[in-house]
CSV table of C-alpha atoms in Angstrom, one decimal:
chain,number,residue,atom,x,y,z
A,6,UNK,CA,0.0,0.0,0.0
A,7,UNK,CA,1.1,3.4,-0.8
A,8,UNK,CA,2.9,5.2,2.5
A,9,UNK,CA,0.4,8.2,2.5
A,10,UNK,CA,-2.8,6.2,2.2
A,11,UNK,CA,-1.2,3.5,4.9
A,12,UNK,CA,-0.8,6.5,7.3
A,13,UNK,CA,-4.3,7.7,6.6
A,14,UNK,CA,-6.0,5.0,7.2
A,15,UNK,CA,-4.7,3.7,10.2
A,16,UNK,CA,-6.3,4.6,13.7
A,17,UNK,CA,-5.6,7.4,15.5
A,18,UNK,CA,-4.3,5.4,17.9
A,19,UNK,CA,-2.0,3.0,16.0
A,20,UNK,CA,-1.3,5.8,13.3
A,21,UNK,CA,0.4,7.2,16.6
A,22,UNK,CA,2.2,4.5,17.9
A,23,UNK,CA,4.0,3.8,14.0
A,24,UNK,CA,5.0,7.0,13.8
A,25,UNK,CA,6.7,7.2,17.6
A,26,UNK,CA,8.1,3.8,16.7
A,27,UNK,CA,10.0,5.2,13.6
A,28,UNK,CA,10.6,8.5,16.0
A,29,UNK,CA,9.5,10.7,12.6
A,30,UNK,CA,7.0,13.3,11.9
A,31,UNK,CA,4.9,13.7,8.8
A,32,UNK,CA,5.8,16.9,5.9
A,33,UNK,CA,3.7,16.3,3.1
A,34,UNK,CA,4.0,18.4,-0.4
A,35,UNK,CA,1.7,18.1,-3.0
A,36,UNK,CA,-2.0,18.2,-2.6
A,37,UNK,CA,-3.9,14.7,-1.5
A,38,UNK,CA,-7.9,14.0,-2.3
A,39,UNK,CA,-8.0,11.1,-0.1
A,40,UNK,CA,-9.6,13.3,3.0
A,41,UNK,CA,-11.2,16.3,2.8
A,42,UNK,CA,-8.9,19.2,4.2
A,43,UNK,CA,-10.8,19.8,7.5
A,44,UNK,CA,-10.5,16.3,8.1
A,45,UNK,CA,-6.9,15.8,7.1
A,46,UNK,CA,-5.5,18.3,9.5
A,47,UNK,CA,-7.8,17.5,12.4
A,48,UNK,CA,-6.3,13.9,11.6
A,49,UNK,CA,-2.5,15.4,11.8
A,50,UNK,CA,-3.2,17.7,15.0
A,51,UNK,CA,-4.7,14.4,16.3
A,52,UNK,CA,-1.4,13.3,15.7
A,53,UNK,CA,0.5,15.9,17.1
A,54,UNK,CA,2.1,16.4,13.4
A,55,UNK,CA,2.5,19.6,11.0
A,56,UNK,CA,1.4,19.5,7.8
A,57,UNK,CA,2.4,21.6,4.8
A,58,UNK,CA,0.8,21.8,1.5
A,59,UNK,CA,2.9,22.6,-1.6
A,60,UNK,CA,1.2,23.8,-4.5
A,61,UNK,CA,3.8,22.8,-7.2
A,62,UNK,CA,3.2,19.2,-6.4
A,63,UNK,CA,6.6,17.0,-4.8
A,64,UNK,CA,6.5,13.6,-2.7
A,65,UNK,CA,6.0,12.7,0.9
A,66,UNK,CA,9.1,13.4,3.3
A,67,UNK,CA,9.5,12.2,6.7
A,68,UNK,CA,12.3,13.6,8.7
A,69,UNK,CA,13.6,13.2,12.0
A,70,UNK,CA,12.7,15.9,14.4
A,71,UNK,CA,16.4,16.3,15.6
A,72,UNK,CA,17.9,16.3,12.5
A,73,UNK,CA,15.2,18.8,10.9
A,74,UNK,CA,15.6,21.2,13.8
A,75,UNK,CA,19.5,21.5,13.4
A,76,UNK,CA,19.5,22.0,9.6
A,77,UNK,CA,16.8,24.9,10.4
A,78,UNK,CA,18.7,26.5,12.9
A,79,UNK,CA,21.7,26.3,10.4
A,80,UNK,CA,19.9,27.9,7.6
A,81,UNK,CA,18.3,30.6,9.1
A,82,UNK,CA,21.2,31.6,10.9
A,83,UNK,CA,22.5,32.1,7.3
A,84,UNK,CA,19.4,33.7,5.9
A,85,UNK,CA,18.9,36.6,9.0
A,86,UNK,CA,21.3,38.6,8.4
A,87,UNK,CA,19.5,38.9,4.4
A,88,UNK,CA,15.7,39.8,6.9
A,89,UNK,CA,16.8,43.1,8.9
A,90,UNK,CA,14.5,44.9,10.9
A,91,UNK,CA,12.1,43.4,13.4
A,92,UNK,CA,9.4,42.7,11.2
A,93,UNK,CA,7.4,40.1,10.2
A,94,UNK,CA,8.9,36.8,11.4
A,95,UNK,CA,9.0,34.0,8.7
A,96,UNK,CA,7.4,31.7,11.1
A,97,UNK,CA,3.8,33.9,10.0
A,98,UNK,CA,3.6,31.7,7.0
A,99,UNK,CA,2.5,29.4,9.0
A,100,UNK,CA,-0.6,31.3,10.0
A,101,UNK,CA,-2.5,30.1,6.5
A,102,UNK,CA,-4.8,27.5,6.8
A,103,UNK,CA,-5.3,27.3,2.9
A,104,UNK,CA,-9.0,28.4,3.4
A,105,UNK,CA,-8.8,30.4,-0.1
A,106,UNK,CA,-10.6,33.0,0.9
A,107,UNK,CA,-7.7,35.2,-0.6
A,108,UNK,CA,-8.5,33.5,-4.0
A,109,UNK,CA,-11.1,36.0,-5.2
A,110,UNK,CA,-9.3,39.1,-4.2
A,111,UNK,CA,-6.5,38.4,-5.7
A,112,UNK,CA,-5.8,40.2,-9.4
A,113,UNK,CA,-3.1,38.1,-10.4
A,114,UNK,CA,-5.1,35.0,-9.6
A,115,UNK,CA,-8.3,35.9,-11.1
A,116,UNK,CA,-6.4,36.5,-14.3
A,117,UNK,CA,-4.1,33.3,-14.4
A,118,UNK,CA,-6.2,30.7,-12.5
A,119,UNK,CA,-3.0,29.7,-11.1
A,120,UNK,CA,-2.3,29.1,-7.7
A,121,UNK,CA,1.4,29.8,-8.1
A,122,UNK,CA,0.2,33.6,-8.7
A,123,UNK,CA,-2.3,33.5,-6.1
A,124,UNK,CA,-1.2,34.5,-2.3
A,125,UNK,CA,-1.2,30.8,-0.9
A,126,UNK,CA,1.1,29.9,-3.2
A,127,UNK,CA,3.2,32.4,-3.2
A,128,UNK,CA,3.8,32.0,0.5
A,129,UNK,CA,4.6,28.7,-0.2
A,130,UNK,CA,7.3,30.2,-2.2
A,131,UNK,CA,8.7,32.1,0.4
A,132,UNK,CA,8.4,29.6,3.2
A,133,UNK,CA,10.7,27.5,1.0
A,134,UNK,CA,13.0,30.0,0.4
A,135,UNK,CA,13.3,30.7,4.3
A,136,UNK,CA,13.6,27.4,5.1
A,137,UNK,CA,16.1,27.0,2.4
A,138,UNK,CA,14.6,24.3,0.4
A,139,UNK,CA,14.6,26.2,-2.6
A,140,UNK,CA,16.8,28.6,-4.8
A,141,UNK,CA,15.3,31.1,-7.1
A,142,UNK,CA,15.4,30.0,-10.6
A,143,UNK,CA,13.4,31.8,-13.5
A,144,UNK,CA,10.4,29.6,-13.0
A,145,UNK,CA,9.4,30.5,-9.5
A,146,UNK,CA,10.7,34.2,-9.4
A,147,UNK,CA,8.6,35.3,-12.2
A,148,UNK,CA,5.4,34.3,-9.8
A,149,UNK,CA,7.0,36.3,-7.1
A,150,UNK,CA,7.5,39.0,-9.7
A,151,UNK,CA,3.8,39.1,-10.9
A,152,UNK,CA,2.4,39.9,-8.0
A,153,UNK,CA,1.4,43.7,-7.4
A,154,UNK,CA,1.7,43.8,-3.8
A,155,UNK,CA,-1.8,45.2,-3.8
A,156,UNK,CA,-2.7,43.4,-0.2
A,157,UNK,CA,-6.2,42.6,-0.7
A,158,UNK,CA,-5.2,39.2,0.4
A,159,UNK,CA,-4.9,40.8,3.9
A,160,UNK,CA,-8.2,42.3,4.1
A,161,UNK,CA,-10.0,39.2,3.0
A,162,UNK,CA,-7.5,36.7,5.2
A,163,UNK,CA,-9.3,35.3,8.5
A,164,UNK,CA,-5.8,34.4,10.0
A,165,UNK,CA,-4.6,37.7,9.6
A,166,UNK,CA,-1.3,36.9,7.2
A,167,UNK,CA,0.8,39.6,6.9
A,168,UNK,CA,1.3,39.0,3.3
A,169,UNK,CA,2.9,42.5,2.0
A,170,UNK,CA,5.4,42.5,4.8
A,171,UNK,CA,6.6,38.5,3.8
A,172,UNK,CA,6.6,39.7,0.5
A,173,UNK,CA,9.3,42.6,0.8
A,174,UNK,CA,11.2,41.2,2.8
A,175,UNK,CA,11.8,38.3,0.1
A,176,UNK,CA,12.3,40.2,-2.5
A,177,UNK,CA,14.8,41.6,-0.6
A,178,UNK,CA,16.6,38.2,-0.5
A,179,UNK,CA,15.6,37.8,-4.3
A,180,UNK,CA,17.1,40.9,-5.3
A,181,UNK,CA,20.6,39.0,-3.1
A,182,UNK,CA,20.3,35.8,-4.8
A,183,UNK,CA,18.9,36.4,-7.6
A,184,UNK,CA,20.9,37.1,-10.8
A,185,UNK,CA,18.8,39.3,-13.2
A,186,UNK,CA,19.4,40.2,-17.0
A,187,UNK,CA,21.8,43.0,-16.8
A,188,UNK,CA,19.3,45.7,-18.9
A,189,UNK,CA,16.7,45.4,-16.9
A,190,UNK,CA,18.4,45.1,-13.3
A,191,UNK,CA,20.6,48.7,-14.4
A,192,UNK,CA,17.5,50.4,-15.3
A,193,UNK,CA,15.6,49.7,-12.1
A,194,UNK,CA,18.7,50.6,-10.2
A,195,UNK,CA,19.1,53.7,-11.8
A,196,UNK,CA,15.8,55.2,-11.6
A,197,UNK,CA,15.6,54.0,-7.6
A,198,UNK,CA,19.1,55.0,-7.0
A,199,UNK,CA,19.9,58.2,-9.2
A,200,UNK,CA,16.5,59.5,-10.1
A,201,UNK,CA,13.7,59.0,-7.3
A,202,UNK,CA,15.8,60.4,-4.7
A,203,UNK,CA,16.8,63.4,-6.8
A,204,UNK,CA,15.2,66.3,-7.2
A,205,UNK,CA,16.7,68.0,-9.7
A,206,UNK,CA,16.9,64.8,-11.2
A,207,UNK,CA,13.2,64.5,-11.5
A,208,UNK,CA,12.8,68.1,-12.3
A,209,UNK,CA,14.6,67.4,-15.2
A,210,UNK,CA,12.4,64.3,-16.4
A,211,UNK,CA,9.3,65.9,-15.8
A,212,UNK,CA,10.6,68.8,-18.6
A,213,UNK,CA,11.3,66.2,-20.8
A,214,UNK,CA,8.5,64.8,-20.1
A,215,UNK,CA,6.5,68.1,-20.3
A,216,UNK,CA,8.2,68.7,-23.8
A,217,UNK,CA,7.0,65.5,-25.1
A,218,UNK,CA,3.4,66.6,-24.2
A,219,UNK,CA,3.5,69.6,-26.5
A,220,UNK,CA,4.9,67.6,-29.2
A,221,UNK,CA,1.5,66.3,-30.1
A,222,UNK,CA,3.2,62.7,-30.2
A,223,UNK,CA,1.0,61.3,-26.9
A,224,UNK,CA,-2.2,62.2,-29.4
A,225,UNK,CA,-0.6,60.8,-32.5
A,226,UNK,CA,-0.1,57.3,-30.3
A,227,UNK,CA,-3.4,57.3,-29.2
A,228,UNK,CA,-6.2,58.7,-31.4
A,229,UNK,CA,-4.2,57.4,-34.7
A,230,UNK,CA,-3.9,53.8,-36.3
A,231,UNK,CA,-0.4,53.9,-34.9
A,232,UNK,CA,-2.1,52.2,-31.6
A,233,UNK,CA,-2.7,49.6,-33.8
A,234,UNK,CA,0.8,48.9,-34.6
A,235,UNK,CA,2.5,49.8,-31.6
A,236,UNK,CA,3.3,47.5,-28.2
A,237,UNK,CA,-0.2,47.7,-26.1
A,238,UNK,CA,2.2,48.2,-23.4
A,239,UNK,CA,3.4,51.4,-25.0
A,240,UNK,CA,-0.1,53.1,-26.0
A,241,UNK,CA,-2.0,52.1,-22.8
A,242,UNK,CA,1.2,54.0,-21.1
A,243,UNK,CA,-0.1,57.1,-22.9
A,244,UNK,CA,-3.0,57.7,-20.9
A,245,UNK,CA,-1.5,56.7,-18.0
A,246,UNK,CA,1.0,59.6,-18.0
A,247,UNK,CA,0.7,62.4,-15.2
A,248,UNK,CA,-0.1,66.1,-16.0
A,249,UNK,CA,3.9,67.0,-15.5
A,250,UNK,CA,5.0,70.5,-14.5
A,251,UNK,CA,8.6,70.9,-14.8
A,252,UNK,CA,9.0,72.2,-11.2
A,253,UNK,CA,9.2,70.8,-8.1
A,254,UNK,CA,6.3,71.5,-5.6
A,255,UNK,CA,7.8,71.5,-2.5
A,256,UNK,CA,10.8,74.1,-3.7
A,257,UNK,CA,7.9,76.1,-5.1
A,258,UNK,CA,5.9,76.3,-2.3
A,259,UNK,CA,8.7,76.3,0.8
A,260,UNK,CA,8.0,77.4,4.0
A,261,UNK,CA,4.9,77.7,6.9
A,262,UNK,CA,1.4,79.2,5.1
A,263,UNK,CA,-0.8,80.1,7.7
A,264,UNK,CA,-4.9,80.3,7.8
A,265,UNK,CA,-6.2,83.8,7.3
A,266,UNK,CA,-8.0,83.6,10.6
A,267,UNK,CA,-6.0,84.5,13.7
A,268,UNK,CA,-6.7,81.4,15.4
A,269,UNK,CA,-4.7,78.5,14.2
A,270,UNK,CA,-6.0,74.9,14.4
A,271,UNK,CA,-3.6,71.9,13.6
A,272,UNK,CA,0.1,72.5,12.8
A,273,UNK,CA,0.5,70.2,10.0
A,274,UNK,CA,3.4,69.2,7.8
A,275,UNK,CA,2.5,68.1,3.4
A,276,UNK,CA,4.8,65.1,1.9
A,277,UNK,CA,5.0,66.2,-1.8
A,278,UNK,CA,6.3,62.5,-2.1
A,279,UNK,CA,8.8,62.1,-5.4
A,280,UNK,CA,7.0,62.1,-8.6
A,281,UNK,CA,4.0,63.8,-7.3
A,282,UNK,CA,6.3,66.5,-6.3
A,283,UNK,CA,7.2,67.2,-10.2
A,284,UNK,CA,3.3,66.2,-11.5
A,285,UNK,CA,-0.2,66.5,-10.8
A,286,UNK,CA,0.5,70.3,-8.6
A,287,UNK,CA,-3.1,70.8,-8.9
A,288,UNK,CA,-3.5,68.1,-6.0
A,289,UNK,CA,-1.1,69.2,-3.7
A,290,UNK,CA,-2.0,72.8,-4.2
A,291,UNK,CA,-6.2,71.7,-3.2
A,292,UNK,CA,-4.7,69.9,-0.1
A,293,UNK,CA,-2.8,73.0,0.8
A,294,UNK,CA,-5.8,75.2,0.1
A,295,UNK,CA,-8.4,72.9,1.7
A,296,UNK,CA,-5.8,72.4,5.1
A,297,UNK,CA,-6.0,76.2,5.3
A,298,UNK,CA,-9.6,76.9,4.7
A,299,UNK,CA,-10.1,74.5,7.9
A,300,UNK,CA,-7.6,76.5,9.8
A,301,UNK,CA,-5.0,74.4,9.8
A,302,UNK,CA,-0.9,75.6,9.5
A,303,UNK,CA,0.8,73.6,6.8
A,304,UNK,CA,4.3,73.2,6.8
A,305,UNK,CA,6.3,72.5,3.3
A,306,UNK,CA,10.1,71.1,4.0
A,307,UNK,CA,12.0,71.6,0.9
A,308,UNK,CA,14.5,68.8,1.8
A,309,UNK,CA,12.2,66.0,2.0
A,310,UNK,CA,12.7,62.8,0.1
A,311,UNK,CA,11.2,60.2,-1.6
A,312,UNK,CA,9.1,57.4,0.8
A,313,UNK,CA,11.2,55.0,-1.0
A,314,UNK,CA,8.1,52.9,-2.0
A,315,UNK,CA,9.1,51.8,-4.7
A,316,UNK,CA,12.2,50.5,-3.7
A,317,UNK,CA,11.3,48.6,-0.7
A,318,UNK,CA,8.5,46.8,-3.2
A,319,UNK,CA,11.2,46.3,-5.8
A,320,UNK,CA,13.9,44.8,-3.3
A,321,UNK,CA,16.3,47.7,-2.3
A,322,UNK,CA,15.9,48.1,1.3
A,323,UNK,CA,19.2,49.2,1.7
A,324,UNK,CA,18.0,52.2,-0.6
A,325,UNK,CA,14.9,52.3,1.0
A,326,UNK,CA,16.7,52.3,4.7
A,327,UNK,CA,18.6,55.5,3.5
A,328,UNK,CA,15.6,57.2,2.0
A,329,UNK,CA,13.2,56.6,5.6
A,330,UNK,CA,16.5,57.8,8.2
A,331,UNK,CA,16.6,61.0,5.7
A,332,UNK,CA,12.7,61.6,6.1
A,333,UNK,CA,12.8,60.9,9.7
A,334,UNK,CA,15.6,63.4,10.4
A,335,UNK,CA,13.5,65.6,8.5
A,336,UNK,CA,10.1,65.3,9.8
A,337,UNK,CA,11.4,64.5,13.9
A,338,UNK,CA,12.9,68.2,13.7
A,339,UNK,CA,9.3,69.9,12.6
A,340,UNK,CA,6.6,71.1,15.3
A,341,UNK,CA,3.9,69.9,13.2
A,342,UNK,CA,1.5,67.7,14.5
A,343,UNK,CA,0.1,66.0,11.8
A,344,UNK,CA,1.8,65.0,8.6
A,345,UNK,CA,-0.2,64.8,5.7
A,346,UNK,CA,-0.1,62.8,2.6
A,347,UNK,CA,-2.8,62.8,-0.2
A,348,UNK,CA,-0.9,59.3,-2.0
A,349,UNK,CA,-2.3,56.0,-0.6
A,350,UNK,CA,1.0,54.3,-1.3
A,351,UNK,CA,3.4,57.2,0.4
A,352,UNK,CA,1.1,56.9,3.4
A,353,UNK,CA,1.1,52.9,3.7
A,354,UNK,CA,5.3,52.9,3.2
A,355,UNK,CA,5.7,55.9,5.6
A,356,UNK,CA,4.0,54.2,8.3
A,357,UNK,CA,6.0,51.0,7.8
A,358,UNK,CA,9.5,52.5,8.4
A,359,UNK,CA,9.9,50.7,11.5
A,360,UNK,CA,10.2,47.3,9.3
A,361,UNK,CA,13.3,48.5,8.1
A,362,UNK,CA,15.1,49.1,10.6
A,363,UNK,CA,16.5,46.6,13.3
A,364,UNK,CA,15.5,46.2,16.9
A,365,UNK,CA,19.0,47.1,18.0
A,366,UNK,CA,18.6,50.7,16.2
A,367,UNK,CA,16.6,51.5,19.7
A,368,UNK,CA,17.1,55.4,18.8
A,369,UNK,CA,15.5,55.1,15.1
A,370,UNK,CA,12.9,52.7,15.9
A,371,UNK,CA,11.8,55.3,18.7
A,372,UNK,CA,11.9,58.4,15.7
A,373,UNK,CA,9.8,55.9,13.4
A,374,UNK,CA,7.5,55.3,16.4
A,375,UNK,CA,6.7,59.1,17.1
A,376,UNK,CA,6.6,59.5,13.4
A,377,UNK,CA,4.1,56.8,12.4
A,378,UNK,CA,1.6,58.2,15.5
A,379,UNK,CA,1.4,61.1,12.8
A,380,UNK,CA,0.9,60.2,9.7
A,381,UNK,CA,-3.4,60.0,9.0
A,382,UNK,CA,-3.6,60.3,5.2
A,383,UNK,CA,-5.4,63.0,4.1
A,384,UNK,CA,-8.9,61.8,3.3
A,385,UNK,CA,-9.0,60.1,6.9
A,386,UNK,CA,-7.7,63.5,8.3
């Protein structure tokens, strides 16, 4: 008889007395139809065992619980130093219970119908790579890669899996391990590295980009049959293009504006962000306007940075480190009680800083803290 369905089958009882007689315990990859999930983990807690389902199919392993334990200990003493900051601990993975109630919110998912690009399988993916199991290879980075960090997983999840954090933090180790075609990889590094941070840098885009705009070329693409011939990619891009302004908000607009009323409300503080700071001013100049109308006094720091968003979901947390201590020198020395941010994404990163940063960094984590206890984004505000 096969070892799985001998295993199954037997009493709780005797099922428990083979499996202290071999001194093992049951890992099981690949997906099994002979009981029904509920029943097939109540049978394994009955047991005392752990179960874990892989998604990419594999055999049954048994390992011995000594032997297991050491090799863990070895690899993720090797892998810790690649996970700073407190964070999320790997061990969260754990918390799935493979309900699929993360199915249906997932984008990726819904698209594919594969549950290598839906969140359960994707933490599989990472629990592997955390245990060690597995190396990157162009198969299964390309799943990691598709996913859009959205998090609607997390909102839907019963268990509570913190599934954006886990995610981050390995593609952290991917962007270690993980060699990537050289194009590609310099481009990304040079727009997180030399560009995002940079304000004259992006002031200098946004011309370009500004230029292009009066060209009449964004129209040609778009409202010609040259949509028809060019990369979808390309012409879709086309509409998704900001409203660029060739200056930078934050230099325009330096400095404390005060209400027109004598009494003044809220001291608060705007984060212009990167690329909203060159794009889009109309925004940023309502939130400044609307703050004031309600009496509030709104702060604009010239020397503010990127959130570095989009390097902490690309990988570069050692970019995204430097970018956070530079906004949190900048906004711990400001009076202003409130910071405000009218960008979903800059608010979520800001108040995630502390995930960067180690526990023995007592002093930062403390500035990230105070911080984070003012950030409301600016609809909730």
């Amino acid at each position: 008889m096969d070892p799985l369905k001998e295993f199954i089958y037997m009493p709780v009882k005797l099922a428990s007395e083979w499996l202290a007689g071999k001194g093992l315990h049951l890992q099981i990859f690949g997906q099994t139809s002979l009981l029904s999930g509920q029943n097939f983990m109540q049978s394994l807690r009955a047991l005392g065992c752990r179960a874990l389902y892989h998604p990419f199919g594999g055999d049954i392993h048994l390992f011995h619980p000594a032997d297991e334990k050491n090799s863990q200990q070895e690899k993720s003493a090797q892998l810790l130093a690649l996970f700073p900051g407190p964070g999320v601990e790997f061990d969260n993975i754990m918390k799935c219970v493979h309900c699929g109630l993360c199915l249906d919110s997932c984008p990726t998912y819904r698209e594919s119908g594969l549950e290598q690009d839906s969140p359960r399988g994707r933490l599989y993916l990472m629990n592997a790579v955390w245990r060690g199991d597995m190396t990157f290879t162009e198969d299964n980075v390309r799943y990691l890669d598709r996913c859009i960090d959205c998090r609607a997983c997390e909102t839907a999840c019963p268990s509570k899996v913190p599934y954006g954090e886990l995610i981050e933090k390995t593609r952290g180790v991917l962007k270690e391990q993980f060699k990537r075609p050289l194009v590609p990889s310099a481009l990304q590094n040079f727009f997180f590295r030399l560009v995002l941070p940079h304000t004259g840098r992006l002031k200098l885009f946004s011309n370009l980009f500004k230029i292009y705009s009066y060209t009449g070329l964004r129209q040609l693409i778009t409202k010609t049959a040259l949509r028809r011939v060019l990369p979808g990619v390309m012409v879709k891009g086309q509409y998704m293009l900001p409203v660029f302004e060739g200056a930078s908000f934050k230099q325009k607009y330096a400095g404390t504006h005060h209400p027109a009323g004598k009494n003044i409300g809220v001291k608060t503080t705007l984060f212009t962000g990167c690329v909203a700071d060159v794009s889009d001013h109309e925004v940023h100049l309502s939130t400044l306007n609307l703050l004031l109308r309600a009496g509030c006094e709104v702060e604009v720091k010239p020397n503010q940075s990127c959130c570095c968003a989009l390097q902490v979901h690309g990988g570069d947390r050692e970019t995204g480190r430097t970018l956070a201590l530079k906004n949190v020198e900048v906004f711990s020395d400001s009076k202003a009680q409130k910071i405000i941010t009218n960008a979903g994404g800059c608010s979520a990163q800001l108040k995630e800083y502390h995930l960067l940063f180690t526990s023995a960094e007592s002093e930062t984590q403390n500035r990230v803290r105070r911080l984070k206890r003012r950030l409301p984004i600016f609809w909730s505000f």
